[in-house]
Each structure stands twice: as structure tokens, then as C-alpha cells.
Coordinates of C-alpha atoms and ligand atoms in Angstrom, one line a residue:
Chain A
X1 CA -286.7 72.8 11.6
X2 CA -289.8 74.8 11.1
X3 CA -292.5 73.6 8.8
X4 CA -293.5 77.2 7.9
X5 CA -291.0 78.8 5.5
X6 CA -289.7 82.2 6.3
X7 CA -291.8 83.5 3.4
X8 CA -295.0 82.1 4.9
X9 CA -294.1 83.5 8.3
X10 CA -293.6 86.9 6.8
X11 CA -296.9 86.8 5.1
X12 CA -298.7 85.8 8.3
X13 CA -296.9 88.5 10.2
X14 CA -298.0 91.1 7.7
X15 CA -301.6 90.5 8.7
X16 CA -301.1 91.2 12.4
X17 CA -301.3 95.0 12.3
X18 CA -304.7 94.8 10.6
X19 CA -306.4 93.6 13.7
X20 CA -306.7 94.7 17.4
X21 CA -305.6 91.2 18.5
X22 CA -303.5 88.4 17.1
X23 CA -306.2 85.7 17.3
X24 CA -308.0 87.4 14.4
X25 CA -305.1 86.3 12.1
X26 CA -306.1 82.7 12.5
X27 CA -308.2 82.4 9.3
X28 CA -305.7 84.3 7.1
X29 CA -302.9 82.1 8.5
X30 CA -304.8 78.9 7.9
X31 CA -305.5 80.0 4.3
X32 CA -301.9 80.9 3.7
X33 CA -300.6 77.6 5.0
X34 CA -303.2 75.5 3.2
X35 CA -302.6 77.3 -0.1
X36 CA -298.9 76.5 0.2
X37 CA -298.9 73.0 1.7
X38 CA -302.3 71.7 0.5
X39 CA -303.2 70.9 4.1
X40 CA -302.5 72.3 7.7
X41 CA -300.3 69.7 9.4
X42 CA -300.2 69.5 13.2
X43 CA -296.8 71.1 13.3
X44 CA -298.1 74.1 11.4
X45 CA -301.0 74.4 13.8
X46 CA -298.4 74.6 16.6
X47 CA -296.3 77.1 14.8
X48 CA -299.3 79.3 13.9
X49 CA -300.4 79.2 17.6
X50 CA -296.9 80.3 18.7
X51 CA -296.9 83.2 16.2
X52 CA -300.3 84.4 17.4
X53 CA -299.8 83.9 21.1
X54 CA -302.5 81.2 21.2
X55 CA -302.7 77.6 22.5
X56 CA -302.5 75.1 19.6
X57 CA -305.9 73.8 20.7
X58 CA -307.4 77.3 20.0
X59 CA -306.1 77.3 16.4
X60 CA -307.1 73.6 16.0
X61 CA -310.6 74.3 17.3
X62 CA -311.2 77.1 14.8
X63 CA -309.6 75.1 12.0
X64 CA -311.8 72.1 12.4
X65 CA -315.0 74.1 12.5
X66 CA -314.5 74.9 8.9
X67 CA -314.6 71.7 6.9
X68 CA -312.6 73.8 4.4
X69 CA -309.3 73.0 6.0
X70 CA -307.6 69.7 5.7
X71 CA -305.2 67.8 8.0
X72 CA -302.2 66.0 6.6
X73 CA -303.7 62.6 6.4
X74 CA -306.3 64.1 4.1
X75 CA -304.2 66.4 1.9
X76 CA -305.7 68.3 -1.0
X77 CA -304.7 67.7 -4.6
X78 CA -303.2 70.4 -6.7
X79 CA -306.7 71.7 -7.6
X80 CA -309.9 71.7 -5.8
X81 CA -313.1 71.1 -7.8
X82 CA -316.3 71.9 -6.0
X83 CA -319.6 70.9 -7.6
X84 CA -322.6 72.8 -6.3
X85 CA -325.5 70.7 -5.1
X86 CA -327.8 73.3 -3.7
X87 CA -331.3 74.0 -5.0
X88 CA -330.7 76.2 -8.0
X89 CA -328.1 73.8 -9.3
X90 CA -330.0 70.7 -8.2
X91 CA -333.0 71.8 -10.3
X92 CA -330.8 71.9 -13.3
X93 CA -329.1 68.5 -12.9
X94 CA -326.4 68.9 -10.3
X95 CA -326.9 65.4 -9.0
X96 CA -326.2 63.9 -12.4
X97 CA -323.2 66.3 -12.9
X98 CA -321.7 65.3 -9.5
X99 CA -322.2 61.7 -10.5
X100 CA -320.5 62.3 -13.8
X101 CA -317.5 63.9 -12.1
X102 CA -317.3 60.9 -9.7
X103 CA -317.4 58.4 -12.6
X104 CA -314.8 60.2 -14.7
X105 CA -312.4 60.9 -11.8
X106 CA -312.9 57.6 -10.0
X107 CA -313.4 59.3 -6.7
X108 CA -316.2 60.0 -4.3
X109 CA -316.8 63.6 -3.0
X110 CA -314.0 64.5 -0.6
X111 CA -311.4 62.3 -2.3
X112 CA -308.4 63.1 -4.5
X113 CA -307.5 61.5 -7.8
X114 CA -304.6 59.0 -7.7
X115 CA -302.3 61.4 -9.7
X116 CA -302.9 64.1 -7.0
X117 CA -304.2 66.6 -9.5
X118 CA -307.8 67.0 -8.5
X119 CA -309.8 66.9 -5.2
X120 CA -313.5 66.6 -5.8
X121 CA -316.0 68.1 -3.4
X122 CA -319.6 68.9 -3.3
X123 CA -320.4 72.5 -2.3
X124 CA -323.4 74.1 -0.7
X125 CA -324.6 77.0 -2.8
X126 CA -321.6 78.8 -4.4
X127 CA -323.6 81.8 -5.4
X128 CA -323.5 81.5 -9.2
X129 CA -327.1 80.3 -9.6
X130 CA -327.6 82.2 -12.9
X131 CA -325.1 79.6 -14.4
X132 CA -326.6 76.5 -12.8
X133 CA -325.3 73.9 -12.7
X134 CA -322.0 75.5 -11.8
X135 CA -318.7 74.5 -10.3
X136 CA -315.9 76.3 -8.5
X137 CA -312.3 75.6 -9.4
X138 CA -310.3 76.7 -6.3
X139 CA -312.0 80.0 -6.0
X140 CA -313.2 80.7 -9.5
X141 CA -316.7 80.0 -10.9
X142 CA -317.4 78.1 -14.1
X143 CA -320.9 78.3 -15.3
X144 CA -323.5 76.2 -17.2
X145 CA -321.5 72.9 -16.9
X146 CA -322.6 70.2 -19.3
X147 CA -321.0 66.7 -19.3
X148 CA -318.9 67.8 -22.3
X149 CA -317.7 70.9 -20.5
X150 CA -317.0 68.8 -17.4
X151 CA -314.7 66.6 -19.5
X152 CA -312.9 69.6 -20.9
X153 CA -312.4 70.9 -17.4
X154 CA -311.0 67.7 -16.2
X155 CA -308.6 67.6 -19.1
X156 CA -307.5 71.1 -18.4
X157 CA -306.9 70.4 -14.7
X158 CA -305.0 67.2 -15.4
X159 CA -302.6 69.1 -17.6
X160 CA -302.2 72.0 -15.2
Chain B
X1 CA -342.4 98.9 -14.1
X2 CA -341.0 97.8 -17.4
X3 CA -339.7 101.4 -17.9
X4 CA -337.8 101.4 -14.6
X5 CA -334.3 102.7 -15.1
X6 CA -331.6 100.7 -13.2
X7 CA -329.5 102.7 -10.8
X8 CA -327.6 100.1 -8.7
X9 CA -326.8 98.2 -11.9
X10 CA -326.5 101.3 -14.2
X11 CA -322.7 100.8 -14.7
X12 CA -322.8 97.1 -15.3
X13 CA -321.9 96.3 -18.9
X14 CA -319.5 99.3 -19.2
X15 CA -316.0 98.2 -20.1
X16 CA -313.9 97.8 -17.0
X17 CA -316.8 99.0 -14.8
X18 CA -314.8 97.9 -11.8
X19 CA -312.0 100.5 -12.2
X20 CA -311.7 103.7 -10.2
X21 CA -311.2 105.9 -13.3
X22 CA -314.5 105.0 -14.9
X23 CA -316.3 105.2 -11.6
X24 CA -315.1 108.7 -11.0
X25 CA -315.9 109.7 -14.5
X26 CA -319.5 108.7 -13.7
X27 CA -319.5 110.9 -10.6
X28 CA -318.2 108.3 -8.2
X29 CA -317.0 109.4 -4.8
X30 CA -318.5 112.9 -5.2
X31 CA -321.1 111.9 -2.6
X32 CA -318.4 110.8 -0.2
X33 CA -316.3 113.9 -0.7
X34 CA -319.3 116.1 -0.3
X35 CA -320.4 114.5 2.9
X36 CA -316.8 114.7 4.2
X37 CA -316.7 118.4 3.5
X38 CA -320.3 119.6 4.2
X39 CA -322.0 117.2 6.5
X40 CA -321.6 116.1 10.0
X41 CA -321.7 112.4 10.6
X42 CA -325.1 112.5 12.4
X43 CA -326.5 114.3 9.3
X44 CA -325.6 111.3 7.2
X45 CA -327.2 109.0 9.7
X46 CA -330.4 111.2 9.6
X47 CA -330.4 111.1 5.8
X48 CA -330.3 107.3 5.7
X49 CA -332.8 107.1 8.5
X50 CA -335.2 109.4 6.7
X51 CA -334.8 107.6 3.4
X52 CA -336.5 104.5 4.9
X53 CA -333.8 102.2 3.7
X54 CA -334.2 98.7 5.1
X55 CA -331.3 96.2 5.2
X56 CA -331.1 94.0 2.1
X57 CA -329.3 91.1 3.9
X58 CA -332.6 89.3 4.7
X59 CA -334.1 90.7 7.8
X60 CA -335.1 94.1 6.4
X61 CA -334.2 96.1 9.5
X62 CA -334.1 99.9 9.1
X63 CA -330.5 100.8 8.4
X64 CA -330.4 104.3 9.8
X65 CA -332.2 103.2 13.0
X66 CA -329.6 100.5 13.5
X67 CA -326.8 103.1 13.2
X68 CA -328.4 105.1 16.0
X69 CA -328.1 102.2 18.4
X70 CA -324.4 102.8 18.8
X71 CA -323.5 104.3 22.1
X72 CA -323.4 108.1 22.0
X73 CA -319.9 109.7 22.3
X74 CA -318.1 106.4 22.5
X75 CA -314.3 107.0 22.6
X76 CA -314.0 104.2 19.9
X77 CA -312.9 102.2 18.2
X78 CA -316.2 101.5 16.4
X79 CA -316.2 99.0 13.6
X80 CA -318.1 98.4 10.5
X81 CA -318.4 94.8 9.3
X82 CA -319.5 94.4 5.7
X83 CA -321.4 91.2 5.4
X84 CA -320.3 89.7 2.0
X85 CA -320.8 86.1 3.1
X86 CA -323.8 85.7 0.8
X87 CA -324.3 82.0 1.3
X88 CA -328.1 81.8 1.3
X89 CA -328.9 79.3 -1.5
X90 CA -330.1 80.8 -4.8
X91 CA -328.7 84.3 -3.9
X92 CA -326.0 86.0 -5.9
X93 CA -326.9 89.7 -6.2
X94 CA -324.1 90.8 -3.9
X95 CA -321.6 89.0 -6.1
X96 CA -322.8 90.9 -9.2
X97 CA -322.2 94.2 -7.4
X98 CA -318.8 93.3 -6.1
X99 CA -317.5 91.8 -9.3
X100 CA -318.8 94.5 -11.6
X101 CA -319.1 97.7 -9.6
X102 CA -317.0 97.3 -6.4
X103 CA -316.4 101.0 -6.1
X104 CA -320.2 101.7 -5.7
X105 CA -320.1 99.3 -2.7
X106 CA -316.9 100.7 -1.3
X107 CA -318.3 104.3 -1.5
X108 CA -321.2 103.0 0.6
X109 CA -318.7 101.5 3.1
X110 CA -316.8 104.8 3.3
X111 CA -320.0 106.8 3.8
X112 CA -321.3 104.4 6.5
X113 CA -317.9 104.6 8.3
X114 CA -318.0 108.3 8.2
X115 CA -321.6 108.3 9.5
X116 CA -320.9 105.9 12.4
X117 CA -317.5 107.5 13.2
X118 CA -315.6 104.3 12.4
X119 CA -312.1 104.4 11.1
X120 CA -311.9 100.7 10.3
X121 CA -314.1 98.5 8.2
X122 CA -313.7 94.7 8.1
X123 CA -315.1 93.4 4.8
X124 CA -316.0 89.7 5.4
X125 CA -316.2 88.0 2.1
X126 CA -317.0 84.3 1.5
X127 CA -314.0 82.4 0.2
X128 CA -315.9 81.2 -2.9
X129 CA -316.0 84.7 -4.3
X130 CA -312.5 84.8 -5.7
X131 CA -313.1 87.3 -8.5
X132 CA -315.0 89.6 -6.2
X133 CA -312.1 89.4 -3.7
X134 CA -309.5 90.3 -6.3
X135 CA -311.6 93.1 -7.8
X136 CA -312.3 94.6 -4.3
X137 CA -308.6 94.3 -3.3
X138 CA -307.6 96.1 -6.5
X139 CA -310.3 98.8 -5.9
X140 CA -309.1 99.3 -2.4
X141 CA -305.5 99.6 -3.6
X142 CA -306.6 102.2 -6.1
X143 CA -308.3 104.2 -3.3
X144 CA -305.2 104.3 -1.2
X145 CA -303.2 105.4 -4.2
X146 CA -305.7 108.2 -4.9
X147 CA -305.6 109.4 -1.2
X148 CA -309.2 108.4 -0.7
X149 CA -308.4 105.9 2.1
X150 CA -305.8 106.1 4.9
X151 CA -305.0 108.8 7.3
X152 CA -306.5 112.3 7.1
X153 CA -308.4 111.7 3.9
X154 CA -308.3 114.8 1.7
X155 CA -307.3 116.9 4.7
X156 CA -310.6 116.3 6.4
X157 CA -309.2 114.7 9.5
X158 CA -311.1 111.6 8.8
X159 CA -309.1 108.3 8.8
X160 CA -310.3 105.1 7.3
X161 CA -308.8 101.7 6.6
X162 CA -310.7 98.9 4.9
X163 CA -309.5 95.3 5.3
X164 CA -310.8 92.3 3.4
X165 CA -311.2 89.1 5.4
X166 CA -311.9 85.8 3.7
X167 CA -314.2 83.2 5.1
X168 CA -313.9 79.5 4.8
X169 CA -317.1 78.1 3.4
X170 CA -319.7 78.2 6.2
X171 CA -323.2 79.6 5.8
X172 CA -323.5 80.5 9.5
X173 CA -320.7 83.1 9.0
X174 CA -323.4 85.3 7.4
X175 CA -325.3 85.5 10.6
X176 CA -324.0 88.8 12.1
X177 CA -322.6 87.5 15.3
X178 CA -321.3 84.3 13.7
X179 CA -319.5 86.6 11.3
X180 CA -318.0 88.5 14.2
X181 CA -316.8 85.4 15.9
X182 CA -315.3 84.1 12.7
X183 CA -313.5 87.4 12.1
X184 CA -312.1 87.2 15.6
X185 CA -310.4 83.9 14.6
X186 CA -312.8 81.5 16.3
X187 CA -315.4 79.0 15.2
X188 CA -318.4 80.9 13.7
X189 CA -320.7 80.3 16.7
X190 CA -323.4 82.9 16.8
X191 CA -323.6 84.8 20.1
X192 CA -326.6 85.0 22.4
X193 CA -328.2 88.5 22.1
X194 CA -328.3 90.9 23.8
X195 CA -325.9 92.5 23.8
X196 CA -326.4 93.4 20.2
X197 CA -323.3 94.2 18.1
X198 CA -324.1 97.9 18.1
X199 CA -323.3 97.8 21.8
X200 CA -320.7 95.0 21.9
X201 CA -319.6 93.5 18.6
X202 CA -316.3 92.8 17.0
X203 CA -313.5 92.7 19.5
X204 CA -316.1 93.6 22.1
X205 CA -316.4 97.1 20.6
X206 CA -319.5 98.7 19.1
X207 CA -320.0 97.3 15.6
X208 CA -322.4 97.8 12.8
X209 CA -323.0 94.8 10.4
X210 CA -324.4 95.7 7.0
X211 CA -325.0 93.9 3.8
X212 CA -323.3 94.7 0.5
X213 CA -326.5 95.8 -1.4
X214 CA -327.5 97.9 1.6
X215 CA -324.3 99.8 1.3
X216 CA -324.7 100.3 -2.4
X217 CA -328.0 101.8 -1.6
X218 CA -326.3 104.2 0.9
X219 CA -324.1 105.4 -1.9
X220 CA -327.1 106.1 -4.2
X221 CA -329.2 107.8 -1.4
X222 CA -326.3 110.1 -0.6
X223 CA -325.9 110.9 -4.2
X224 CA -329.5 111.2 -5.3
X225 CA -331.4 112.1 -2.2
X226 CA -334.2 110.9 -0.1
X227 CA -336.9 111.9 -2.5
X228 CA -335.5 109.8 -5.3
X229 CA -335.3 106.8 -3.0
X230 CA -338.8 107.2 -1.6
X231 CA -340.2 107.6 -5.1
X232 CA -339.4 103.9 -5.7
X233 CA -341.1 100.9 -4.1
X234 CA -344.0 100.6 -1.8
X235 CA -345.2 103.1 0.8
X236 CA -346.3 101.9 4.3
X237 CA -349.8 100.6 4.7
X238 CA -351.6 103.2 6.8
X239 CA -353.8 100.4 8.3
X240 CA -350.8 98.5 9.5
X241 CA -348.7 100.3 12.1
X242 CA -346.0 97.6 11.9
X243 CA -345.5 98.2 8.1
X244 CA -342.4 100.4 7.7
X245 CA -342.8 100.5 3.9
X246 CA -340.4 99.0 1.3
X247 CA -338.7 101.9 -0.4
X248 CA -336.1 101.8 -3.1
X249 CA -334.7 99.6 -5.8
X250 CA -334.0 95.9 -5.2
X251 CA -331.8 93.4 -7.0
X252 CA -333.9 90.3 -7.7
X253 CA -331.9 87.2 -8.8
X254 CA -333.9 84.6 -10.7
X255 CA -332.7 81.0 -11.0
X256 CA -334.1 77.5 -11.4
X257 CA -336.4 76.4 -14.2
X258 CA -336.5 79.6 -16.3
X259 CA -335.1 80.1 -19.7
X260 CA -332.8 82.9 -18.9
X261 CA -331.7 83.1 -15.3
X262 CA -330.2 86.3 -14.1
X263 CA -330.3 89.4 -11.9
X264 CA -332.6 92.3 -12.4
X265 CA -332.9 95.6 -10.6
X266 CA -336.6 96.6 -10.1
X267 CA -338.6 98.6 -7.5
X268 CA -339.5 96.7 -4.4
X269 CA -342.9 95.2 -4.9
X270 CA -342.7 93.5 -8.3
X271 CA -344.3 90.1 -8.6
X272 CA -342.9 86.7 -9.3
X273 CA -344.9 86.6 -12.6
X274 CA -343.1 89.7 -13.8
X275 CA -339.7 88.3 -12.9
X276 CA -340.5 85.0 -14.6
X277 CA -341.5 86.9 -17.7
X278 CA -338.2 88.9 -17.6
X279 CA -336.3 85.6 -17.2
X280 CA -337.8 84.3 -20.4
X281 CA -340.6 82.2 -18.9
X282 CA -340.5 78.7 -17.5
X283 CA -338.2 76.3 -19.4
X284 CA -339.3 73.6 -21.7
X285 CA -342.7 75.2 -22.0
X286 CA -343.7 73.9 -18.6
X287 CA -345.8 75.5 -15.8
X288 CA -344.7 76.8 -12.4
X289 CA -345.3 74.5 -9.4
X290 CA -343.7 76.6 -6.8
X291 CA -341.4 79.6 -6.3
X292 CA -339.0 80.3 -3.5
X293 CA -339.4 84.0 -2.9
X294 CA -336.2 84.9 -1.3
X295 CA -333.5 82.4 -0.6
X296 CA -334.2 78.9 0.6
X297 CA -335.2 79.8 4.1
X298 CA -338.3 81.8 3.2
X299 CA -340.6 78.9 2.2
X300 CA -342.6 78.6 -1.0
X301 CA -345.2 80.4 -3.1
X302 CA -347.6 78.2 -5.0
X303 CA -348.6 78.8 -8.6
X304 CA -351.6 80.7 -7.3
X305 CA -349.5 83.1 -5.4
X306 CA -347.3 84.5 -8.2
X307 CA -349.0 87.9 -8.0
X308 CA -348.0 88.5 -4.4
X309 CA -345.8 91.7 -4.3
X310 CA -342.3 90.9 -3.5
X311 CA -341.7 93.7 -0.9
X312 CA -340.8 93.3 2.7
X313 CA -344.4 92.5 3.7
X314 CA -345.8 90.6 0.7
X315 CA -344.5 87.0 1.2
X316 CA -345.3 87.1 4.9
X317 CA -349.0 87.5 4.1
X318 CA -349.1 84.1 2.4
X319 CA -347.3 82.1 5.0
X320 CA -343.6 82.7 3.9
X321 CA -341.0 83.9 6.4
X322 CA -340.5 87.1 4.5
X323 CA -338.8 88.6 1.5
X324 CA -335.4 87.4 2.6
X325 CA -332.8 88.1 -0.1
X326 CA -335.3 88.4 -2.9
X327 CA -333.8 85.5 -4.7
X328 CA -336.5 83.9 -6.8
X329 CA -336.1 80.3 -7.6
X330 CA -338.6 78.8 -10.0
X331 CA -339.6 75.1 -9.7
X332 CA -341.5 73.6 -12.6
X333 CA -344.5 71.3 -12.4
X334 CA -342.5 68.1 -13.3
X335 CA -340.4 68.5 -10.1
X336 CA -341.1 66.5 -7.0
X337 CA -341.5 68.8 -3.9
X338 CA -340.2 65.9 -1.9
X339 CA -336.9 66.2 -3.8
X340 CA -336.9 70.0 -3.3
X341 CA -337.6 69.6 0.4
X342 CA -334.9 67.0 0.8
X343 CA -332.4 69.3 -0.9
X344 CA -333.4 72.1 1.5
X345 CA -333.1 69.9 4.6
X346 CA -329.7 68.6 3.4
X347 CA -328.4 72.2 3.2
X348 CA -329.5 73.1 6.8
X349 CA -328.3 69.8 8.3
X350 CA -324.9 70.4 6.7
X351 CA -324.7 74.1 7.8
X352 CA -326.1 74.0 11.4
X353 CA -323.3 75.1 13.6
X354 CA -324.3 72.6 16.2
X355 CA -324.4 74.9 19.2
X356 CA -328.1 74.5 20.0
X357 CA -329.6 71.1 20.4
X358 CA -333.0 71.8 18.7
X359 CA -331.2 73.1 15.6
X360 CA -328.5 70.5 15.4
X361 CA -330.8 67.5 16.1
X362 CA -333.9 68.9 14.4
X363 CA -332.1 69.6 11.1
X364 CA -330.7 66.1 11.2
X365 CA -334.1 64.6 11.8
X366 CA -335.7 66.5 9.0
X367 CA -333.1 65.3 6.7
X368 CA -333.6 61.7 7.7
X369 CA -337.3 61.9 7.3
X370 CA -337.2 63.6 3.9
X371 CA -334.6 61.1 2.8
X372 CA -337.0 58.3 3.8
X373 CA -339.8 59.9 1.9
X374 CA -337.6 60.1 -1.2
X375 CA -336.8 56.4 -1.0
X376 CA -340.5 55.5 -1.0
X377 CA -340.3 54.4 2.7
X378 CA -342.3 57.2 4.1
X379 CA -344.7 56.5 7.0
X380 CA -348.1 57.9 7.5
X381 CA -347.1 59.8 10.6
X382 CA -343.9 61.3 9.0
X383 CA -345.6 64.5 7.8
X384 CA -346.9 65.4 11.3
X385 CA -343.5 64.6 12.8
X386 CA -341.8 66.8 10.2
X387 CA -344.1 69.7 11.0
X388 CA -343.7 69.2 14.7
X389 CA -339.9 69.2 14.5
X390 CA -339.9 72.2 12.2
X391 CA -342.3 74.1 14.5
X392 CA -340.1 73.4 17.5
X393 CA -336.6 74.3 16.3
X394 CA -337.4 77.9 15.3
X395 CA -336.3 80.9 17.3
X396 CA -340.0 81.8 18.0
X397 CA -340.0 80.0 21.3
X398 CA -336.5 81.4 21.9
X399 CA -335.0 77.9 21.9
X400 CA -332.1 78.6 19.6
X401 CA -329.4 81.2 19.4
X402 CA -329.7 82.4 15.8
X403 CA -332.1 82.5 12.9
X404 CA -330.7 79.5 11.0
X405 CA -333.0 77.2 12.8
X406 CA -336.1 79.2 11.9
X407 CA -334.8 79.3 8.3
X408 CA -334.5 75.5 8.3
X409 CA -338.0 74.9 9.7
X410 CA -339.9 77.4 7.6
X411 CA -339.6 75.7 4.2
X412 CA -340.6 72.4 5.8
X413 CA -343.8 73.7 7.4
X414 CA -344.6 75.6 4.3
X415 CA -344.1 72.8 1.8
X416 CA -346.2 70.4 3.8
X417 CA -349.0 72.9 4.3
X418 CA -349.1 73.9 0.7
X419 CA -348.3 70.6 -1.0
X420 CA -349.6 68.1 1.5
X421 CA -351.5 66.1 -1.1
X422 CA -348.3 65.4 -3.1
X423 CA -346.5 64.2 0.0
X424 CA -349.5 62.0 1.1
X425 CA -349.7 60.4 -2.3
X426 CA -346.1 59.6 -2.4
X427 CA -346.3 57.9 1.0
X428 CA -349.4 56.0 0.0
X429 CA -348.0 54.7 -3.3
X430 CA -344.4 54.3 -2.0
X431 CA -343.2 56.2 -5.0
X432 CA -339.5 56.7 -5.1
X433 CA -337.8 59.8 -6.4
X434 CA -334.9 59.7 -8.8
X435 CA -332.1 58.5 -6.6
X436 CA -328.4 58.9 -7.0
X437 CA -326.6 57.6 -4.0
X438 CA -323.4 59.4 -4.5
X439 CA -324.9 62.9 -4.5
X440 CA -326.7 62.1 -1.3
X441 CA -323.5 61.8 0.7
X442 CA -323.8 64.3 3.5
Ligands
FMN1 C1 -328.1 81.9 9.1 C2 -328.0 83.3 8.7 C3 -327.3 83.7 7.6 C4 -327.2 85.0 7.1 N1 -326.4 85.2 6.0 C5 -326.3 86.5 5.6 C6 -325.5 86.9 4.5 O1 -324.9 86.0 3.9 N2 -325.4 88.2 4.1 C7 -326.1 89.2 4.8 O2 -326.0 90.3 4.4 N3 -326.9 88.9 5.8 C8 -327.0 87.6 6.2 N4 -327.8 87.3 7.3 C9 -328.5 88.4 8.0 C10 -327.5 89.1 9.0 O3 -327.5 88.4 10.2 C11 -327.8 90.6 9.2 O4 -329.1 90.7 9.5 C12 -327.4 91.4 8.0 O5 -326.1 91.2 7.5 C13 -327.6 92.9 8.4 O6 -327.3 93.7 7.3 P1 -328.4 94.6 6.7 O7 -329.1 95.3 7.9 O8 -327.7 95.6 5.8 O9 -329.4 93.8 5.9 C14 -327.9 86.0 7.8 C15 -328.7 85.7 8.9 C16 -328.8 84.3 9.3 C17 -329.6 84.0 10.5
SF4_2 S1 -329.7 78.0 15.7 FE1 -328.4 76.5 14.7 S2 -326.9 77.6 13.5 FE2 -327.8 79.1 15.0 S3 -326.5 79.0 16.7 FE3 -328.1 77.5 17.1 S4 -327.2 75.6 16.3 FE4 -326.0 77.2 15.5

């Protein structure tokens, strides 16, 4: 049995004509798999490699360069919450904000809440410095985060 | 300069400024269609060359000149890579353009591709910019539907496809050859140059890498002409043969300790004071201690240097690396420069790709030492060690493959030179900064 559904396979295949070689589909494939499975298990690495005419080690090598992708022992929760800690945010209290999220969620950066709803991470600059301190929920910015706003965000993500 | 009329941001604030219909109603794509009909590709290259446009991605390299480095009469393919990685801390001007006026950027992509005879552009966008990604994809879909992308565009014989390619959260993907490696499906390890991408780039073919704001400028130059562009900014200094001038408008983003952070379009050459005024002044009625002139890697301006013109040559005259991305970050007088420097070092230690020993080890050392300073455990010799490490990891002696190492070292050298007393006092008194162990995890 294949770990990649037919639907996922078709989506990956659809990227192939965009590039002069198949290896270039590595990042799109990793994104598609992680979005669906919340991690990229070893078996998926093997299957991606097969689809792209690569050695599994080539896919794995690329994947592990980007701290963004998770292996199955370290699966993501339903939502990923990134708290920016770079200078613009730091100057406006990002340290305290990250601490607040840790306290409220009972996790350290990199960990997932017990109910599997939220993975907390720190981010290097997420490019929304006009709204510092800011966070990224999956790939969407939320600006000017106070402790109250943080609590509302958590409540929203726990319901989602 | 207060009466400067924004051009790059002119459409921001209009309802649905990101849709094709509104863009075309404002004259959008006329410059592209005109070029397609009336100009040869090399004429477009000449126009950009003569406009004096310098790249907005950080290095300020003349855009038209870069385009001429492509091999003549190459059978193709030739690629354009749009650099939308924008991960330099404190920088968000590209995001504003992509979210709110993606067609202005895409018209620049199309003009650039026509000029360099490329029929395929890869638009490399950092993963974190979800809204930009979706707006751009929708805009590209609109262009295909309108017959402005694809095969034989408007019967001209010119073919063009634009593909978005999402990154995965790594700063080094913004370095042009790191970007290319990442696009090719590998780890984003910058390549040793030469060969430069114009000769051997993406998929080993000739490639031009350009920044998003640079391409928006291309659109406006092709629409409004060279004279318009050259009437803005700063002319070359006749006494300095290496000064190529700083023409045109620039998006300055202002963040940190100001009342109203934001992004402003102004002529190249405005001052930090002017930008701080626009951003509503320093918060809490405080004073400025330092300003980062252009993304974290440029170093710092002191409170006495706020009248330095922010053009391509200004910050370099007071010991900064350069203008960089023109992202101004204001640091108030209640902030510890040790905390600021620690934050800076944390960033580079996290983002070094690890290929070159001086960069990988040096950024780690600088983080360790600044961490020690923050904890009140600094040693007398630490400042000299920091400066020595920072001096040795840069690309100046040619010891590293890309510019990240230089960018990591510059703020360190600069902060210690300009704020040495503060660092020495902290070491003498063993003063600790506000510590929060969780956030220090790296
Ligand atoms: C570590 C590093 C990160 C960079 N990040 C970016 C970036 O995010 N966006 C960008 O346009 N240029 C970035 N650059 C500069 C690019 O290498 C390149 O000079 C630029 O994209 C060229 O485009 P331009 O000529 O239009 O400015 C970075 C350079 C280095 C050394
Ligand atoms: S200088 Fe640093 S980031 Fe650049 S290639 Fe070398 S190790 Fe990687």
C-alpha cells in the first residue's frame, strides 16, 4: 500500500511539466505531503523519490535542510503558530509574547499541544514588521499581537 | 520631499487594487503591449540601462548592466528568477507590492522576460507570504485568461509562462545562487562564483535574478520613461568615479520604536530623521539611540547620524555596509545594544547554511559571546574577540561563499565601534539584561 493517496500523486505529477527536470519538484512535493499528512514520513520520502527519479537520500537531504519539514516522530499539529522573534518584533516585546504563548499552551517552541491542535514555533523575521509583534498562523499574518489577542487566537485555533 | 507623489504605491488603497480589471483601467500592461509591438528586446535592455536603475534587493547592482551579461545569441532557454524571498529582518516592502499591486510586479516580470528573451520565469516566494502567494496566483490566472501569458502572446510570437515556487523558511534562499539551488530541489547552498548566474544559473542555463521592487521599477520606467526616473533621487558624485548615482523612488519600511510603523515611497536619498517624522516619531516620547539603515546586516547609525542620506552611497560613508533593503529600524534610548546585538547574532547563527567553516563557526561564536554578555558574564577580552571573529568571517578576504557571513559580521563590528562604552560598562558592572530563557532557545 502506498502512503501517498492517488490525489496527492496527481497533484505532485501536475508540477512536473513546469520544470526542465523532475528534481525541481522536490519542494512542491514535500509541501503537498506535509500539508496533507502533517509530516513527511520515511515512506513518503521513498515514494516521492520514486516519482521524481531520485534516490531517497536526495529527497531526504533537501528535506532536512529546511527545518520547515517534519519527520513522523515529530508530527505537526493541526495548526502551526509561528511567533516572530527577530529584531523589529523583539523591540516590541516578542520575547514576552513567545513566553506568554508557551505558558498558555504548556509547550516549548517546537512542541505540539496535547490535544494536537497547535504546534508552537519561533520564527525568524516573518516580514510583517509594521505590525510587530506579529505571528504567522500557517501562512497568514496576524499583526500587533497583545496578550489578550494571543488568548483569542488560541481559543480560535482550539475550536478550529 | 514632502510633496513627492508616490508612483510604485500609487494604486495602494484602491478597492481590489490587486485585480486585473482595475490595473488595466489605470493603464496597466500598456507598457508591456507597447514594448511587444514597437520595441526590440535589446531596446528594452537599453532603456533600463540608461535609466540608471540599480537593484533594490540589497546590493544595488545596475539592473540593465546585469541583463547585458547574458551570452549573446544564446539558443535558450534563458530564465528569469524573481527573488521574492524577502527574509532580511525588518524588511517587508516587497510584501506590500505583492499583496496590494501584484500586477505592477508581474508587468515588470513580463517586460524583463521580453528584454532578456526568456520564455519562462520562476517566481521564488518565501512560504510565509501566503496572502502574496494567493494574490499572485490569482493574478497569473487572470493573465492567462486574458491572453497576456502563454503561447504567442497577442500574436507577437512571444511566449511566456510564469510559475510560482514556494520556499520553506530559510533566509539563505534569498541569496541568488542559494535561490537557484533551492529551486532545483536541493539544499539552498549558495554556489561558488564565477560562473555567475547570467552565464550558468538555474538548471545550468543563463539566468537573471531580480528583486520584486526592482521589477516594479522596470514597469514604471517603461511606462514613464528615463527622464521621469532620473528626475528622482540623487545624481552621481562627479568627484567619485565609483558612484553610479541613486536614481528613482524607493520603498522605505520603518519599524521598531516609532509610533506608526509602515512603508513609505520616497526618492532615494531621504534621511532617517525624515522617515522617523513620517512614522510619528519615537514611541513613548523617547529619543533615538540607534537606527538600522537597511535590514539587519547593514550595521547601525547612531543618533548623530540621522541626517545621512539613505541612498546607495550614504550609509557606507559612516561605516555601514550600505543601504541594503532600506528597511529602517528605530531603537530607542532605553534599549540595551547588547540585547540588540544578541538578537542579531541569534538570527545569523540560525540562518547560516553551514557550508563555509568561518561562517558556520563564526556566527555560533558571536552568538555565544553576546549571550554571555547578556547574562552579565562578559569578560574584558570579549569585545576584541567579537571584533576579530566578525572581521574574519566576511567575504572580504574571500573566505566564504556568499554574503551572509559579511552581513553577520557587519552589525557586530559596527555596534562595538559605535557603542563600545556601553558594552564595556556592562562587562565592568556585570549588568544583566532582561532574560527570558524560553525565548533564547536556538
Ligand atoms: C544572505 C543573502 C540574502 C539575500 N536575500 C535577498 C532577498 O530576500 N531578496 C532579494 O531580492 N535579494 C536578496 N539578496 C540579494 C540577492 O543575492 C541578489 O543580489 C538580488 O536578488 C538581485 O536582485 P536585484 O539586482 O534586482 O537587486 C540576498 C543576498 C544575500 C547574500
Ligand atoms: S557564507 Fe555562510 S551562508 Fe553563505 S554559503 Fe558560506 S556558510 Fe553558507
